Amino acid sequence: MTASTLPNGPVQWERVRLVVFDLDGTLYDQRRLRTMMLLRLLIDAGRSRSLTSIRILRTFRHCREQLGEALATDFASRQYELTADRCTVSQETVKAVVEEWIDHRPLDVLPACRCRGVERVFAGLTAQGKTIAVLSDYPASEKLRALGLSADIVVSAADPEVGVLKPHPAGLQYVLSRAQVPAQAAIMVGDRVDRDWAVAQSHGMRALIRSSKPIAGVDTFRSYEDEIFRSFTEQLPSVGAPVSSSRSIRTSS
Ligand SMILES: [Mg+2]
């Protein structure tokens, strides 16, 4: 989709001071990562002759979807309690499986799944002096590092200052106040209408959703190489030349 055909009009990048990225499915191809991880899980299940980890992970994701939709303010503990109850295992078992299969094991697979051109968008935003933030429902700092990307502000749902999943508005409010930028001078970039678009809407903030298909009323883009990002990527050295930014990650802790 070109900038001129966005349903809500072109993005005035010169007015944007803060770009808030979602991470999963936005900075990398989530379908590809999940396929690769499923393969590993199946090999692991074959070795251990147990489908328990797969069942726990599926239930955990389902519980988090429900807690997000309910705007739960106690999701950090409830996600483990609910999953443990439904799978009749201990909360410690759930935590161990989640840490292993959601937080750590995907890290070495992530670089192969990074979205094409996203590093140039980050570099272009940096070159223009814009603040980059990441707001994720899952721990984000290690994944961001694995993707070879860095941001000025990295905030995750489980951070003590947040404690809610998108589309609860508190996480984005925290990012806006950390950046000291009003919602009118910020834009959200995500992959889910019911989470990323919705949380931006709750602040009257613009958003762009990464999607292979147009969505009625929603501003979408297919790729980070789309025309919509050209105004700041075309100023960079040509593709193939090294692109880097010297920013360091500031987490909320
Ligand atoms: Mg996402």
CSV table of C-alpha atoms and ligand atoms in Angstrom, one decimal:
chain,number,residue,atom,x,y,z
A,1,MET,CA,0.0,0.0,0.0
A,2,THR,CA,1.4,3.4,-0.9
A,3,ALA,CA,1.4,6.4,1.5
A,4,SER,CA,-1.2,8.1,-0.7
A,5,THR,CA,-3.7,5.3,-0.3
A,6,LEU,CA,-3.7,4.9,3.4
A,7,PRO,CA,-7.4,5.0,4.6
A,8,ASN,CA,-6.6,7.7,7.2
A,9,GLY,CA,-4.4,9.8,4.9
A,10,PRO,CA,-0.7,10.0,4.5
A,11,VAL,CA,1.6,9.9,7.6
A,12,GLN,CA,3.3,13.3,8.2
A,13,TRP,CA,6.6,11.9,9.3
A,14,GLU,CA,8.1,15.3,9.9
A,15,ARG,CA,5.7,15.7,12.8
A,16,VAL,CA,6.5,12.2,14.2
A,17,ARG,CA,9.0,12.3,17.1
A,18,LEU,CA,8.4,8.8,18.5
A,19,VAL,CA,7.8,5.5,16.7
A,20,VAL,CA,6.6,2.7,19.0
A,21,PHE,CA,7.1,-0.8,17.5
A,22,ASP,CA,5.4,-4.0,18.6
A,23,LEU,CA,7.9,-6.9,18.4
A,24,ASP,CA,6.4,-10.3,17.7
A,25,GLY,CA,5.1,-10.5,14.2
A,26,THR,CA,6.1,-6.9,13.6
A,27,LEU,CA,9.9,-7.0,13.5
A,28,TYR,CA,10.1,-10.7,12.4
A,29,ASP,CA,8.0,-13.2,10.5
A,30,GLN,CA,6.1,-14.9,13.3
A,31,ARG,CA,4.7,-17.7,11.1
A,32,ARG,CA,8.2,-18.7,10.0
A,33,LEU,CA,9.5,-18.7,13.6
A,34,ARG,CA,6.6,-20.7,14.9
A,35,THR,CA,7.0,-23.3,12.1
A,36,MET,CA,10.7,-23.7,13.0
A,37,MET,CA,9.9,-23.8,16.7
A,38,LEU,CA,7.2,-26.4,16.2
A,39,LEU,CA,9.7,-28.6,14.5
A,40,ARG,CA,12.0,-28.4,17.5
A,41,LEU,CA,9.1,-29.0,19.8
A,42,LEU,CA,8.0,-32.1,17.9
A,43,ILE,CA,11.6,-33.5,18.0
A,44,ASP,CA,11.7,-32.8,21.7
A,45,ALA,CA,8.3,-34.5,22.2
A,46,GLY,CA,9.5,-37.5,20.3
A,47,ARG,CA,12.6,-37.8,22.5
A,48,SER,CA,10.7,-37.3,25.7
A,49,ARG,CA,7.6,-39.3,24.5
A,50,SER,CA,5.5,-36.5,25.9
A,51,LEU,CA,3.3,-33.8,24.4
A,52,THR,CA,3.1,-31.9,27.7
A,53,SER,CA,5.2,-28.9,26.6
A,54,ILE,CA,3.2,-28.5,23.4
A,55,ARG,CA,-0.1,-28.6,25.4
A,56,ILE,CA,1.2,-26.1,28.0
A,57,LEU,CA,2.4,-23.6,25.4
A,58,ARG,CA,-0.9,-23.8,23.4
A,59,THR,CA,-2.9,-23.3,26.7
A,60,PHE,CA,-0.6,-20.5,27.9
A,61,ARG,CA,-1.1,-18.6,24.6
A,62,HIS,CA,-4.8,-19.1,24.8
A,63,CYS,CA,-4.9,-17.9,28.4
A,64,ARG,CA,-2.9,-14.8,27.5
A,65,GLU,CA,-5.3,-14.0,24.7
A,66,GLN,CA,-8.2,-14.2,27.1
A,67,LEU,CA,-6.4,-12.0,29.7
A,68,GLY,CA,-5.6,-9.4,27.1
A,69,GLU,CA,-9.1,-9.2,25.9
A,70,ALA,CA,-10.4,-8.9,29.5
A,71,LEU,CA,-7.8,-6.0,30.1
A,72,ALA,CA,-6.7,-8.0,33.1
A,73,THR,CA,-4.5,-6.1,35.5
A,74,ASP,CA,-3.2,-9.3,37.2
A,75,PHE,CA,-2.1,-11.1,34.0
A,76,ALA,CA,1.4,-11.6,35.2
A,77,SER,CA,0.4,-14.1,37.9
A,78,ARG,CA,-2.9,-15.3,36.3
A,79,GLN,CA,-1.3,-16.5,33.1
A,80,TYR,CA,0.6,-19.1,35.0
A,81,GLU,CA,-2.3,-20.0,37.4
A,82,LEU,CA,-4.8,-20.5,34.6
A,83,THR,CA,-2.4,-22.5,32.5
A,84,ALA,CA,-1.4,-24.7,35.4
A,85,ASP,CA,-5.1,-25.3,36.3
A,86,ARG,CA,-6.1,-26.2,32.8
A,87,CYS,CA,-3.1,-28.5,32.2
A,88,THR,CA,-3.1,-29.9,35.7
A,89,VAL,CA,0.6,-29.2,36.2
A,90,SER,CA,2.4,-26.9,38.7
A,91,GLN,CA,2.9,-23.2,38.0
A,92,GLU,CA,6.7,-23.9,38.2
A,93,THR,CA,6.4,-26.3,35.3
A,94,VAL,CA,4.5,-23.8,33.2
A,95,LYS,CA,7.1,-21.1,34.0
A,96,ALA,CA,9.9,-23.4,33.1
A,97,VAL,CA,8.3,-24.4,29.8
A,98,VAL,CA,7.5,-20.8,28.9
A,99,GLU,CA,11.0,-19.6,29.7
A,100,GLU,CA,12.6,-22.4,27.7
A,101,TRP,CA,10.3,-22.4,24.6
A,102,ILE,CA,9.1,-18.8,24.4
A,103,ASP,CA,11.8,-16.7,25.9
A,104,HIS,CA,15.1,-18.5,25.2
A,105,ARG,CA,15.0,-21.2,22.5
A,106,PRO,CA,13.7,-18.9,19.7
A,107,LEU,CA,16.6,-16.5,20.1
A,108,ASP,CA,19.0,-18.3,17.8
A,109,VAL,CA,16.2,-18.7,15.2
A,110,LEU,CA,15.2,-15.1,15.2
A,111,PRO,CA,17.9,-13.6,13.0
A,112,ALA,CA,16.7,-15.8,10.1
A,113,CYS,CA,13.1,-14.5,10.6
A,114,ARG,CA,13.8,-10.8,10.8
A,115,CYS,CA,11.6,-8.7,8.4
A,116,ARG,CA,13.4,-7.6,5.3
A,117,GLY,CA,14.4,-3.9,5.5
A,118,VAL,CA,13.5,-3.3,9.1
A,119,GLU,CA,17.1,-2.5,10.0
A,120,ARG,CA,17.1,0.3,7.4
A,121,VAL,CA,13.9,1.7,8.8
A,122,PHE,CA,15.4,1.7,12.3
A,123,ALA,CA,18.6,3.4,11.0
A,124,GLY,CA,16.6,5.9,9.0
A,125,LEU,CA,14.5,6.9,12.0
A,126,THR,CA,17.7,7.2,14.1
A,127,ALA,CA,19.3,9.4,11.4
A,128,GLN,CA,16.4,11.7,11.6
A,129,GLY,CA,16.6,12.0,15.3
A,130,LYS,CA,13.3,10.2,16.1
A,131,THR,CA,12.9,8.2,19.2
A,132,ILE,CA,12.4,4.5,18.7
A,133,ALA,CA,10.5,2.5,21.4
A,134,VAL,CA,9.4,-1.1,21.5
A,135,LEU,CA,6.3,-2.1,23.4
A,136,SER,CA,5.8,-5.9,23.6
A,137,ASP,CA,3.5,-8.3,25.4
A,138,TYR,CA,6.5,-10.6,25.9
A,139,PRO,CA,10.0,-9.9,27.2
A,140,ALA,CA,11.6,-7.9,24.4
A,141,SER,CA,15.2,-6.9,25.2
A,142,GLU,CA,16.9,-10.2,24.4
A,143,LYS,CA,14.8,-10.8,21.3
A,144,LEU,CA,15.6,-7.3,20.0
A,145,ARG,CA,19.3,-7.9,20.5
A,146,ALA,CA,19.0,-11.3,18.7
A,147,LEU,CA,17.4,-9.4,15.8
A,148,GLY,CA,20.3,-7.1,15.7
A,149,LEU,CA,18.1,-4.1,16.4
A,150,SER,CA,18.2,-1.5,19.2
A,151,ALA,CA,15.8,1.0,20.6
A,152,ASP,CA,15.8,4.0,22.9
A,153,ILE,CA,13.0,2.6,25.1
A,154,VAL,CA,12.1,-1.1,25.5
A,155,VAL,CA,9.0,-1.9,27.5
A,156,SER,CA,7.4,-5.3,28.1
A,157,ALA,CA,3.9,-6.0,29.5
A,158,ALA,CA,5.3,-7.8,32.6
A,159,ASP,CA,7.5,-4.8,33.6
A,160,PRO,CA,6.5,-3.7,37.1
A,161,GLU,CA,5.5,-0.2,35.8
A,162,VAL,CA,3.1,-1.8,33.2
A,163,GLY,CA,1.5,-5.1,34.4
A,164,VAL,CA,-1.0,-5.2,31.5
A,165,LEU,CA,-1.3,-6.7,28.0
A,166,LYS,CA,-2.3,-4.7,24.9
A,167,PRO,CA,-4.8,-3.3,24.2
A,168,HIS,CA,-4.9,-2.0,27.8
A,169,PRO,CA,-3.8,1.6,27.3
A,170,ALA,CA,-1.4,1.7,30.3
A,171,GLY,CA,1.6,0.2,28.5
A,172,LEU,CA,1.5,2.7,25.7
A,173,GLN,CA,0.8,5.5,28.2
A,174,TYR,CA,4.0,4.5,30.0
A,175,VAL,CA,6.0,4.6,26.8
A,176,LEU,CA,4.6,8.1,25.9
A,177,SER,CA,5.5,9.4,29.3
A,178,ARG,CA,9.0,7.9,29.3
A,179,ALA,CA,9.6,9.5,25.9
A,180,GLN,CA,7.9,12.7,26.9
A,181,VAL,CA,6.1,12.8,23.6
A,182,PRO,CA,2.4,13.5,23.1
A,183,ALA,CA,0.3,10.9,21.3
A,184,GLN,CA,-0.2,13.3,18.4
A,185,ALA,CA,3.5,13.2,17.7
A,186,ALA,CA,3.8,9.4,17.9
A,187,ILE,CA,2.9,6.5,15.8
A,188,MET,CA,2.5,2.8,16.6
A,189,VAL,CA,3.8,0.1,14.2
A,190,GLY,CA,2.3,-3.4,14.9
A,191,ASP,CA,0.8,-6.5,13.3
A,192,ARG,CA,-2.5,-6.9,15.2
A,193,VAL,CA,-5.6,-4.8,14.7
A,194,ASP,CA,-7.1,-6.0,18.0
A,195,ARG,CA,-4.0,-5.2,20.0
A,196,ASP,CA,-1.6,-2.7,18.3
A,197,TRP,CA,-4.2,-0.7,16.3
A,198,ALA,CA,-6.6,-0.8,19.3
A,199,VAL,CA,-4.1,0.4,21.9
A,200,ALA,CA,-3.1,3.3,19.6
A,201,GLN,CA,-6.7,4.2,19.0
A,202,SER,CA,-7.2,4.4,22.8
A,203,HIS,CA,-4.7,7.3,22.8
A,204,GLY,CA,-6.0,8.9,19.6
A,205,MET,CA,-2.6,7.9,18.1
A,206,ARG,CA,-1.9,6.9,14.5
A,207,ALA,CA,-0.9,3.3,13.8
A,208,LEU,CA,0.5,1.2,10.9
A,209,ILE,CA,-0.3,-2.5,10.7
A,210,ARG,CA,2.0,-4.9,8.9
A,211,SER,CA,-0.3,-7.0,6.8
A,212,SER,CA,-0.2,-8.8,3.4
A,213,LYS,CA,-3.8,-7.8,2.7
A,214,PRO,CA,-5.6,-4.5,3.1
A,215,ILE,CA,-7.9,-4.1,6.1
A,216,ALA,CA,-11.0,-1.9,5.9
A,217,GLY,CA,-10.3,1.4,7.7
A,218,VAL,CA,-6.9,0.4,8.9
A,219,ASP,CA,-3.6,1.9,7.7
A,220,THR,CA,-1.5,-1.1,6.6
A,221,PHE,CA,1.9,-1.8,5.0
A,222,ARG,CA,3.2,-5.0,3.4
A,223,SER,CA,6.9,-4.5,3.9
A,224,TYR,CA,9.5,-2.2,5.4
A,225,GLU,CA,10.6,-1.6,1.8
A,226,ASP,CA,7.2,0.0,1.0
A,227,GLU,CA,7.0,3.6,-0.2
A,228,ILE,CA,5.6,4.7,3.2
A,229,PHE,CA,9.1,4.4,4.8
A,230,ARG,CA,11.1,5.7,1.9
A,231,SER,CA,11.3,9.3,3.1
A,232,PHE,CA,13.8,8.3,5.7
A,233,THR,CA,15.4,5.2,4.2
A,234,GLU,CA,16.3,6.7,0.9
A,235,GLN,CA,18.7,9.1,2.6
A,236,LEU,CA,20.8,6.1,3.9
A,237,PRO,CA,23.8,4.5,2.2
A,238,SER,CA,22.6,2.1,-0.5
A,239,VAL,CA,21.6,-1.5,0.3
A,240,GLY,CA,24.6,-3.7,1.0
A,241,ALA,CA,26.5,-0.9,2.7
A,242,PRO,CA,26.7,-1.4,6.5
A,243,VAL,CA,23.8,0.2,8.3
A,244,SER,CA,24.0,0.7,12.0
A,245,SER,CA,22.9,2.9,14.8
A,246,SER,CA,24.9,3.7,18.0
A,247,ARG,CA,21.9,3.8,20.3
A,248,SER,CA,21.8,1.5,23.3
A,249,ILE,CA,18.8,-0.3,24.7
A,250,ARG,CA,17.3,1.4,27.8
A,251,THR,CA,14.9,-1.0,29.4
A,252,SER,CA,12.3,0.1,31.9
A,253,SER,CA,14.1,-1.5,34.8
B,1,MG,MG,2.6,-8.7,17.5
